[in-house]
Amino acid sequence: MSKPVIWALFDSGNGCYKQTVEAYFKETFEIFSIGLDRENKHDHFISLDLANYGELFGDGRLFERLDQLPPPTIVLASPPCESWSNATNIRDGSIYWKRPVVRNLFGESRTDDFALVTKREFYKKTMHWVSNPNYTRVLFSRINGELCALNTVRIIERYRPKIFVIENPSYGKLWRYYRHVLNFAGIKNIVCYNDYDETFSQKPTCFYSNVNLNLKVAQYKQSAFTISSSKKAKERGQKVISGYNKRSNIPLVLIKELLEHCLFHLEKTKG
């Protein structure tokens, strides 16, 4: 009997999903890590740009490559969170997403819609604490974040895994985008990383899924952990994690428990 297949999207940094399967579920699952390593340190994954928008120009390489893989039983995804995070919050949004203002006879009100990024002038004024603020980088990060989020949903809808799990900060704006823009429903399974591994920060995190994963109830033992810049974090006495891959790490014991619950659901739905 063939093993259930896991597609681990964006598992191309330190490969926490793959590490967990190899440590605890080597005989249970077959896993394919997919994405790009921003730090160019690893080669355990299938190199594929999940922010690809080449279909606009007749380039179908994203799905052509994925079509060659065994279809997924489970899709795990950790799309980049920068443009969705609350770490850069400003009034009525963040530096990436500002809620539109609607003017009527009774004054002004904010909508639940997503707007374009903030104006260049406003960005520079708001980000005065950042040395050499790069507005172009903000635009690229916003576009990359939205494409990764969109393509994650497209992959799930195209290949119809029995279980999907999407990981991102619990208070990020990704969940509103999925619900109100893409109409993509899921269950919010919220945990704190240091409830699983004390070497991690609290980092309240959501695992958005089509099943209830029965993870530990989040215990908020300290102030929410956010980093908007190394300088600002140091001023607040926060621990600074250097390197994109390290900041993206997930406790392996948490992933182990998540996959155990996935196995339970697969067994429950057999036949």
PDB file of C-alpha atoms in Angstrom:
ATOM      1  CA  MET A   1       0.000   0.000   0.000  1.00  0.00           C
ATOM      2  CA  SER A   2       1.407   3.421  -0.969  1.00  0.00           C
ATOM      3  CA  LYS A   3       2.196   5.984   1.716  1.00  0.00           C
ATOM      4  CA  PRO A   4       0.164   9.187   2.086  1.00  0.00           C
ATOM      5  CA  VAL A   5       1.924  11.979   0.216  1.00  0.00           C
ATOM      6  CA  ILE A   6       2.728  15.344   1.799  1.00  0.00           C
ATOM      7  CA  TRP A   7       3.470  18.441  -0.233  1.00  0.00           C
ATOM      8  CA  ALA A   8       5.274  20.883   2.053  1.00  0.00           C
ATOM      9  CA  LEU A   9       5.041  24.268   0.344  1.00  0.00           C
ATOM     10  CA  PHE A  10       7.655  26.880   1.316  1.00  0.00           C
ATOM     11  CA  ASP A  11       9.563  24.190   3.266  1.00  0.00           C
ATOM     12  CA  SER A  12      12.705  25.264   1.456  1.00  0.00           C
ATOM     13  CA  GLY A  13      14.500  27.098   4.277  1.00  0.00           C
ATOM     14  CA  ASN A  14      15.550  24.827   7.137  1.00  0.00           C
ATOM     15  CA  GLY A  15      12.912  22.289   6.087  1.00  0.00           C
ATOM     16  CA  CYS A  16      11.155  21.796   9.423  1.00  0.00           C
ATOM     17  CA  TYR A  17       8.328  19.761   7.870  1.00  0.00           C
ATOM     18  CA  LYS A  18      10.782  17.454   6.126  1.00  0.00           C
ATOM     19  CA  GLN A  19      12.950  17.181   9.248  1.00  0.00           C
ATOM     20  CA  THR A  20       9.925  16.060  11.261  1.00  0.00           C
ATOM     21  CA  VAL A  21       8.848  13.431   8.749  1.00  0.00           C
ATOM     22  CA  GLU A  22      12.384  12.032   8.536  1.00  0.00           C
ATOM     23  CA  ALA A  23      12.697  11.955  12.341  1.00  0.00           C
ATOM     24  CA  TYR A  24       9.287  10.500  13.242  1.00  0.00           C
ATOM     25  CA  PHE A  25       7.318   9.381  10.170  1.00  0.00           C
ATOM     26  CA  LYS A  26       9.845   8.028   7.678  1.00  0.00           C
ATOM     27  CA  GLU A  27       7.853   4.815   7.168  1.00  0.00           C
ATOM     28  CA  THR A  28       4.498   6.603   7.265  1.00  0.00           C
ATOM     29  CA  PHE A  29       4.644   9.513   4.813  1.00  0.00           C
ATOM     30  CA  GLU A  30       6.313  10.410   1.552  1.00  0.00           C
ATOM     31  CA  ILE A  31       7.155  14.133   1.592  1.00  0.00           C
ATOM     32  CA  PHE A  32       8.078  16.618  -1.110  1.00  0.00           C
ATOM     33  CA  SER A  33       9.370  19.995   0.058  1.00  0.00           C
ATOM     34  CA  ILE A  34       8.787  22.727  -2.505  1.00  0.00           C
ATOM     35  CA  GLY A  35       9.898  26.349  -2.799  1.00  0.00           C
ATOM     36  CA  LEU A  36      12.960  28.600  -2.940  1.00  0.00           C
ATOM     37  CA  ASP A  37      15.673  29.032  -0.305  1.00  0.00           C
ATOM     38  CA  ARG A  38      16.210  32.764   0.155  1.00  0.00           C
ATOM     39  CA  GLU A  39      19.551  32.123   1.861  1.00  0.00           C
ATOM     40  CA  ASN A  40      20.724  29.532  -0.713  1.00  0.00           C
ATOM     41  CA  LYS A  41      21.869  27.117   2.006  1.00  0.00           C
ATOM     42  CA  HIS A  42      19.860  23.957   1.296  1.00  0.00           C
ATOM     43  CA  ASP A  43      18.985  21.564  -1.508  1.00  0.00           C
ATOM     44  CA  HIS A  44      16.485  19.187   0.134  1.00  0.00           C
ATOM     45  CA  PHE A  45      13.586  20.655  -1.838  1.00  0.00           C
ATOM     46  CA  ILE A  46      12.132  20.919  -5.338  1.00  0.00           C
ATOM     47  CA  SER A  47      13.120  24.379  -6.527  1.00  0.00           C
ATOM     48  CA  LEU A  48       9.947  26.105  -7.683  1.00  0.00           C
ATOM     49  CA  ASP A  49       8.816  29.726  -7.433  1.00  0.00           C
ATOM     50  CA  LEU A  50       5.445  29.564  -5.682  1.00  0.00           C
ATOM     51  CA  ALA A  51       4.873  33.260  -6.389  1.00  0.00           C
ATOM     52  CA  ASN A  52       4.940  32.494 -10.113  1.00  0.00           C
ATOM     53  CA  TYR A  53       2.528  34.534 -12.230  1.00  0.00           C
ATOM     54  CA  GLY A  54       3.857  33.360 -15.599  1.00  0.00           C
ATOM     55  CA  GLU A  55       0.427  32.220 -16.774  1.00  0.00           C
ATOM     56  CA  LEU A  56      -0.196  35.828 -17.755  1.00  0.00           C
ATOM     57  CA  PHE A  57       2.407  35.264 -20.465  1.00  0.00           C
ATOM     58  CA  GLY A  58       1.618  31.647 -21.354  1.00  0.00           C
ATOM     59  CA  ASP A  59       4.168  30.154 -18.938  1.00  0.00           C
ATOM     60  CA  GLY A  60       2.547  27.225 -17.128  1.00  0.00           C
ATOM     61  CA  ARG A  61       5.643  25.833 -15.427  1.00  0.00           C
ATOM     62  CA  LEU A  62       4.184  26.033 -11.907  1.00  0.00           C
ATOM     63  CA  PHE A  63       1.447  23.467 -12.471  1.00  0.00           C
ATOM     64  CA  GLU A  64       3.380  21.576 -15.149  1.00  0.00           C
ATOM     65  CA  ARG A  65       6.027  20.757 -12.531  1.00  0.00           C
ATOM     66  CA  LEU A  66       3.529  19.977  -9.780  1.00  0.00           C
ATOM     67  CA  ASP A  67       1.543  17.711 -12.119  1.00  0.00           C
ATOM     68  CA  GLN A  68       4.614  15.443 -12.315  1.00  0.00           C
ATOM     69  CA  LEU A  69       4.507  14.693  -8.566  1.00  0.00           C
ATOM     70  CA  PRO A  70       2.351  12.089  -6.845  1.00  0.00           C
ATOM     71  CA  PRO A  71      -0.891  13.869  -5.881  1.00  0.00           C
ATOM     72  CA  PRO A  72      -0.912  15.122  -2.289  1.00  0.00           C
ATOM     73  CA  THR A  73      -2.897  13.564   0.527  1.00  0.00           C
ATOM     74  CA  ILE A  74      -1.842  16.460   2.761  1.00  0.00           C
ATOM     75  CA  VAL A  75      -0.689  19.959   1.823  1.00  0.00           C
ATOM     76  CA  LEU A  76       1.303  21.851   4.452  1.00  0.00           C
ATOM     77  CA  ALA A  77       2.138  25.463   3.639  1.00  0.00           C
ATOM     78  CA  SER A  78       4.048  28.252   5.364  1.00  0.00           C
ATOM     79  CA  PRO A  79       3.792  31.195   2.947  1.00  0.00           C
ATOM     80  CA  PRO A  80       5.988  34.230   3.718  1.00  0.00           C
ATOM     81  CA  CYS A  81       4.377  36.345   6.422  1.00  0.00           C
ATOM     82  CA  GLU A  82       6.171  39.708   6.096  1.00  0.00           C
ATOM     83  CA  SER A  83       3.421  41.568   4.269  1.00  0.00           C
ATOM     84  CA  TRP A  84       0.688  40.005   6.446  1.00  0.00           C
ATOM     85  CA  SER A  85       2.318  40.524   9.824  1.00  0.00           C
ATOM     86  CA  ASN A  86       1.220  42.996  12.504  1.00  0.00           C
ATOM     87  CA  ALA A  87       4.867  43.907  13.102  1.00  0.00           C
ATOM     88  CA  THR A  88       4.533  46.959  10.827  1.00  0.00           C
ATOM     89  CA  ASN A  89       1.077  48.050  11.950  1.00  0.00           C
ATOM     90  CA  ILE A  90      -0.006  51.644  11.493  1.00  0.00           C
ATOM     91  CA  ARG A  91      -3.414  53.239  11.940  1.00  0.00           C
ATOM     92  CA  ASP A  92      -6.040  51.312   9.955  1.00  0.00           C
ATOM     93  CA  GLY A  93      -3.624  48.772   8.558  1.00  0.00           C
ATOM     94  CA  SER A  94       0.104  48.275   8.058  1.00  0.00           C
ATOM     95  CA  ILE A  95       2.783  49.639   5.752  1.00  0.00           C
ATOM     96  CA  TYR A  96       1.700  46.937   3.277  1.00  0.00           C
ATOM     97  CA  TRP A  97      -2.094  47.070   3.581  1.00  0.00           C
ATOM     98  CA  LYS A  98      -4.046  50.196   4.440  1.00  0.00           C
ATOM     99  CA  ARG A  99      -7.809  50.062   4.788  1.00  0.00           C
ATOM    100  CA  PRO A 100      -9.598  52.380   2.340  1.00  0.00           C
ATOM    101  CA  VAL A 101     -11.524  55.396   3.569  1.00  0.00           C
ATOM    102  CA  VAL A 102     -15.110  55.845   2.372  1.00  0.00           C
ATOM    103  CA  ARG A 103     -16.487  59.378   2.514  1.00  0.00           C
ATOM    104  CA  ASN A 104     -20.216  60.006   2.710  1.00  0.00           C
ATOM    105  CA  LEU A 105     -22.665  62.583   4.072  1.00  0.00           C
ATOM    106  CA  PHE A 106     -21.977  61.411   7.627  1.00  0.00           C
ATOM    107  CA  GLY A 107     -18.185  61.698   7.473  1.00  0.00           C
ATOM    108  CA  GLU A 108     -15.510  59.060   6.967  1.00  0.00           C
ATOM    109  CA  SER A 109     -15.444  55.358   7.710  1.00  0.00           C
ATOM    110  CA  ARG A 110     -13.049  52.479   7.009  1.00  0.00           C
ATOM    111  CA  THR A 111     -14.083  49.470   4.962  1.00  0.00           C
ATOM    112  CA  ASP A 112     -13.064  45.829   5.360  1.00  0.00           C
ATOM    113  CA  ASP A 113     -11.546  45.862   1.877  1.00  0.00           C
ATOM    114  CA  PHE A 114      -7.829  45.657   1.153  1.00  0.00           C
ATOM    115  CA  ALA A 115      -6.278  48.733  -0.396  1.00  0.00           C
ATOM    116  CA  LEU A 116      -3.030  49.459  -2.141  1.00  0.00           C
ATOM    117  CA  VAL A 117       0.142  49.984  -0.143  1.00  0.00           C
ATOM    118  CA  THR A 118       0.577  53.313   1.591  1.00  0.00           C
ATOM    119  CA  LYS A 119       1.821  56.288  -0.394  1.00  0.00           C
ATOM    120  CA  ARG A 120       5.577  56.728  -0.684  1.00  0.00           C
ATOM    121  CA  GLU A 121       5.542  59.953   1.342  1.00  0.00           C
ATOM    122  CA  PHE A 122       3.474  58.421   4.135  1.00  0.00           C
ATOM    123  CA  TYR A 123       5.705  55.334   4.185  1.00  0.00           C
ATOM    124  CA  LYS A 124       8.862  57.405   4.623  1.00  0.00           C
ATOM    125  CA  LYS A 125       7.254  59.444   7.387  1.00  0.00           C
ATOM    126  CA  THR A 126       5.946  56.325   9.173  1.00  0.00           C
ATOM    127  CA  MET A 127       9.187  54.342   8.858  1.00  0.00           C
ATOM    128  CA  HIS A 128      11.438  57.126  10.167  1.00  0.00           C
ATOM    129  CA  TRP A 129      13.091  54.646  12.581  1.00  0.00           C
ATOM    130  CA  VAL A 130      14.397  52.539   9.674  1.00  0.00           C
ATOM    131  CA  SER A 131      17.699  53.588   8.147  1.00  0.00           C
ATOM    132  CA  ASN A 132      17.313  54.044   4.377  1.00  0.00           C
ATOM    133  CA  PRO A 133      13.682  52.872   4.111  1.00  0.00           C
ATOM    134  CA  ASN A 134      13.172  51.060   0.809  1.00  0.00           C
ATOM    135  CA  TYR A 135       9.711  51.717  -0.613  1.00  0.00           C
ATOM    136  CA  THR A 136      10.328  49.527  -3.680  1.00  0.00           C
ATOM    137  CA  ARG A 137      11.117  46.575  -1.412  1.00  0.00           C
ATOM    138  CA  VAL A 138       7.775  47.082   0.349  1.00  0.00           C
ATOM    139  CA  LEU A 139       5.957  46.920  -2.994  1.00  0.00           C
ATOM    140  CA  PHE A 140       7.814  43.756  -3.997  1.00  0.00           C
ATOM    141  CA  SER A 141       7.148  42.150  -0.605  1.00  0.00           C
ATOM    142  CA  ARG A 142       3.431  42.941  -0.823  1.00  0.00           C
ATOM    143  CA  ILE A 143       3.151  41.491  -4.345  1.00  0.00           C
ATOM    144  CA  ASN A 144       5.200  38.399  -3.433  1.00  0.00           C
ATOM    145  CA  GLY A 145       3.122  37.821  -0.287  1.00  0.00           C
ATOM    146  CA  GLU A 146      -0.172  38.027  -2.136  1.00  0.00           C
ATOM    147  CA  LEU A 147       0.979  35.779  -4.980  1.00  0.00           C
ATOM    148  CA  CYS A 148       2.242  33.139  -2.532  1.00  0.00           C
ATOM    149  CA  ALA A 149      -1.039  33.258  -0.598  1.00  0.00           C
ATOM    150  CA  LEU A 150      -3.097  33.068  -3.793  1.00  0.00           C
ATOM    151  CA  ASN A 151      -1.084  30.235  -5.343  1.00  0.00           C
ATOM    152  CA  THR A 152      -1.295  28.228  -2.107  1.00  0.00           C
ATOM    153  CA  VAL A 153      -5.089  28.289  -2.410  1.00  0.00           C
ATOM    154  CA  ARG A 154      -4.952  27.526  -6.134  1.00  0.00           C
ATOM    155  CA  ILE A 155      -2.762  24.474  -5.459  1.00  0.00           C
ATOM    156  CA  ILE A 156      -5.145  23.224  -2.761  1.00  0.00           C
ATOM    157  CA  GLU A 157      -8.185  23.739  -4.974  1.00  0.00           C
ATOM    158  CA  ARG A 158      -6.531  22.101  -7.992  1.00  0.00           C
ATOM    159  CA  TYR A 159      -5.133  18.971  -6.286  1.00  0.00           C
ATOM    160  CA  ARG A 160      -7.812  18.550  -3.584  1.00  0.00           C
ATOM    161  CA  PRO A 161      -5.774  17.040  -0.744  1.00  0.00           C
ATOM    162  CA  LYS A 162      -7.745  15.347   2.019  1.00  0.00           C
ATOM    163  CA  ILE A 163      -6.145  17.735   4.514  1.00  0.00           C
ATOM    164  CA  PHE A 164      -4.593  21.160   4.116  1.00  0.00           C
ATOM    165  CA  VAL A 165      -2.787  23.186   6.787  1.00  0.00           C
ATOM    166  CA  ILE A 166      -1.561  26.752   6.242  1.00  0.00           C
ATOM    167  CA  GLU A 167       0.741  28.301   8.875  1.00  0.00           C
ATOM    168  CA  ASN A 168       1.143  32.027   9.592  1.00  0.00           C
ATOM    169  CA  PRO A 169       1.100  34.407  12.585  1.00  0.00           C
ATOM    170  CA  SER A 170      -2.248  34.186  14.365  1.00  0.00           C
ATOM    171  CA  TYR A 171      -2.856  37.949  14.347  1.00  0.00           C
ATOM    172  CA  GLY A 172      -1.696  38.489  10.765  1.00  0.00           C
ATOM    173  CA  LYS A 173      -3.903  39.795   7.975  1.00  0.00           C
ATOM    174  CA  LEU A 174      -3.609  36.657   5.852  1.00  0.00           C
ATOM    175  CA  TRP A 175      -6.705  35.126   7.431  1.00  0.00           C
ATOM    176  CA  ARG A 176      -8.868  38.141   6.621  1.00  0.00           C
ATOM    177  CA  TYR A 177      -7.551  38.033   3.057  1.00  0.00           C
ATOM    178  CA  TYR A 178      -8.502  34.361   2.746  1.00  0.00           C
ATOM    179  CA  ARG A 179     -11.964  34.850   4.219  1.00  0.00           C
ATOM    180  CA  HIS A 180     -13.011  38.200   2.735  1.00  0.00           C
ATOM    181  CA  VAL A 181     -11.125  38.302  -0.578  1.00  0.00           C
ATOM    182  CA  LEU A 182     -10.686  34.682  -1.696  1.00  0.00           C
ATOM    183  CA  ASN A 183     -13.678  33.277   0.224  1.00  0.00           C
ATOM    184  CA  PHE A 184     -11.427  30.406   1.313  1.00  0.00           C
ATOM    185  CA  ALA A 185     -12.746  28.906   4.540  1.00  0.00           C
ATOM    186  CA  GLY A 186     -10.788  27.095   7.229  1.00  0.00           C
ATOM    187  CA  ILE A 187     -10.558  26.334  10.947  1.00  0.00           C
ATOM    188  CA  LYS A 188      -8.121  28.460  12.959  1.00  0.00           C
ATOM    189  CA  ASN A 189      -5.967  26.206  15.154  1.00  0.00           C
ATOM    190  CA  ILE A 190      -3.966  28.645  17.311  1.00  0.00           C
ATOM    191  CA  VAL A 191      -0.876  27.733  19.341  1.00  0.00           C
ATOM    192  CA  CYS A 192       2.126  29.364  21.003  1.00  0.00           C
ATOM    193  CA  TYR A 193       5.502  27.988  19.970  1.00  0.00           C
ATOM    194  CA  ASN A 194       7.034  28.051  23.449  1.00  0.00           C
ATOM    195  CA  ASP A 195       4.244  25.774  24.717  1.00  0.00           C
ATOM    196  CA  TYR A 196       5.936  23.097  22.605  1.00  0.00           C
ATOM    197  CA  ASP A 197       9.590  24.113  22.853  1.00  0.00           C
ATOM    198  CA  GLU A 198      10.890  26.567  25.450  1.00  0.00           C
ATOM    199  CA  THR A 199      13.824  27.533  23.230  1.00  0.00           C
ATOM    200  CA  PHE A 200      11.310  29.322  20.966  1.00  0.00           C
ATOM    201  CA  SER A 201       9.635  32.666  21.605  1.00  0.00           C
ATOM    202  CA  GLN A 202       5.907  32.734  22.307  1.00  0.00           C
ATOM    203  CA  LYS A 203       5.020  33.540  18.681  1.00  0.00           C
ATOM    204  CA  PRO A 204       1.214  33.001  18.606  1.00  0.00           C
ATOM    205  CA  THR A 205       0.662  31.102  15.368  1.00  0.00           C
ATOM    206  CA  CYS A 206      -2.360  29.896  13.432  1.00  0.00           C
ATOM    207  CA  PHE A 207      -2.553  26.611  11.541  1.00  0.00           C
ATOM    208  CA  TYR A 208      -5.495  27.234   9.198  1.00  0.00           C
ATOM    209  CA  SER A 209      -6.981  23.909   8.138  1.00  0.00           C
ATOM    210  CA  ASN A 210     -10.028  22.051   6.882  1.00  0.00           C
ATOM    211  CA  VAL A 211      -9.854  19.880  10.034  1.00  0.00           C
ATOM    212  CA  ASN A 212      -9.667  20.537  13.753  1.00  0.00           C
ATOM    213  CA  LEU A 213      -6.088  19.645  14.688  1.00  0.00           C
ATOM    214  CA  ASN A 214      -6.704  19.511  18.461  1.00  0.00           C
ATOM    215  CA  LEU A 215      -3.423  21.266  19.224  1.00  0.00           C
ATOM    216  CA  LYS A 216      -2.561  22.626  22.661  1.00  0.00           C
ATOM    217  CA  VAL A 217      -4.633  25.625  23.709  1.00  0.00           C
ATOM    218  CA  ALA A 218      -2.399  28.686  23.395  1.00  0.00           C
ATOM    219  CA  GLN A 219      -1.062  29.903  26.741  1.00  0.00           C
ATOM    220  CA  TYR A 220      -0.130  33.568  26.533  1.00  0.00           C
ATOM    221  CA  LYS A 221       2.548  33.692  29.203  1.00  0.00           C
ATOM    222  CA  GLN A 222       4.338  36.769  27.917  1.00  0.00           C
ATOM    223  CA  SER A 223       3.772  39.709  25.620  1.00  0.00           C
ATOM    224  CA  ALA A 224       3.233  38.846  21.973  1.00  0.00           C
ATOM    225  CA  PHE A 225       6.525  38.411  20.130  1.00  0.00           C
ATOM    226  CA  THR A 226       6.900  40.681  17.133  1.00  0.00           C
ATOM    227  CA  ILE A 227       9.933  42.179  15.470  1.00  0.00           C
ATOM    228  CA  SER A 228       9.523  45.184  13.231  1.00  0.00           C
ATOM    229  CA  SER A 229      13.272  45.810  13.051  1.00  0.00           C
ATOM    230  CA  SER A 230      16.396  44.613  14.841  1.00  0.00           C
ATOM    231  CA  LYS A 231      17.030  48.078  16.242  1.00  0.00           C
ATOM    232  CA  LYS A 232      13.478  48.503  17.535  1.00  0.00           C
ATOM    233  CA  ALA A 233      13.438  45.005  19.022  1.00  0.00           C
ATOM    234  CA  LYS A 234      16.681  45.599  20.907  1.00  0.00           C
ATOM    235  CA  GLU A 235      15.305  48.856  22.298  1.00  0.00           C
ATOM    236  CA  ARG A 236      12.343  46.874  23.699  1.00  0.00           C
ATOM    237  CA  GLY A 237      14.628  44.195  25.133  1.00  0.00           C
ATOM    238  CA  GLN A 238      13.295  41.541  22.754  1.00  0.00           C
ATOM    239  CA  LYS A 239      15.301  38.601  21.501  1.00  0.00           C
ATOM    240  CA  VAL A 240      16.372  39.146  17.885  1.00  0.00           C
ATOM    241  CA  ILE A 241      16.528  36.087  15.636  1.00  0.00           C
ATOM    242  CA  SER A 242      18.927  36.648  12.760  1.00  0.00           C
ATOM    243  CA  GLY A 243      18.369  35.047   9.389  1.00  0.00           C
ATOM    244  CA  TYR A 244      15.165  34.440   7.437  1.00  0.00           C
ATOM    245  CA  ASN A 245      15.396  30.654   7.740  1.00  0.00           C
ATOM    246  CA  LYS A 246      15.788  30.706  11.537  1.00  0.00           C
ATOM    247  CA  ARG A 247      12.870  33.112  11.915  1.00  0.00           C
ATOM    248  CA  SER A 248      10.748  30.680   9.881  1.00  0.00           C
ATOM    249  CA  ASN A 249      11.534  27.656  12.060  1.00  0.00           C
ATOM    250  CA  ILE A 250       8.642  25.708  13.625  1.00  0.00           C
ATOM    251  CA  PRO A 251       9.127  23.431  16.672  1.00  0.00           C
ATOM    252  CA  LEU A 252       9.466  19.881  15.388  1.00  0.00           C
ATOM    253  CA  VAL A 253       7.425  18.510  18.307  1.00  0.00           C
ATOM    254  CA  LEU A 254       4.572  20.784  17.233  1.00  0.00           C
ATOM    255  CA  ILE A 255       4.728  19.503  13.653  1.00  0.00           C
ATOM    256  CA  LYS A 256       4.889  15.943  15.017  1.00  0.00           C
ATOM    257  CA  GLU A 257       1.662  16.464  16.969  1.00  0.00           C
ATOM    258  CA  LEU A 258       0.030  18.135  13.964  1.00  0.00           C
ATOM    259  CA  LEU A 259       0.884  15.166  11.724  1.00  0.00           C
ATOM    260  CA  GLU A 260      -0.365  12.708  14.349  1.00  0.00           C
ATOM    261  CA  HIS A 261      -3.749  14.429  14.250  1.00  0.00           C
ATOM    262  CA  CYS A 262      -3.656  14.391  10.442  1.00  0.00           C
ATOM    263  CA  LEU A 263      -3.089  10.621  10.580  1.00  0.00           C
ATOM    264  CA  PHE A 264      -6.003  10.275  12.960  1.00  0.00           C
ATOM    265  CA  HIS A 265      -8.295  12.113  10.504  1.00  0.00           C
ATOM    266  CA  LEU A 266      -7.058  10.019   7.583  1.00  0.00           C
ATOM    267  CA  GLU A 267      -7.740   6.789   9.474  1.00  0.00           C
ATOM    268  CA  LYS A 268     -11.146   8.089  10.550  1.00  0.00           C
ATOM    269  CA  THR A 269     -12.198   8.853   6.967  1.00  0.00           C
ATOM    270  CA  LYS A 270     -10.923   5.640   5.372  1.00  0.00           C
ATOM    271  CA  GLY A 271     -13.476   3.908   3.212  1.00  0.00           C
TER     272      GLY A 271
END
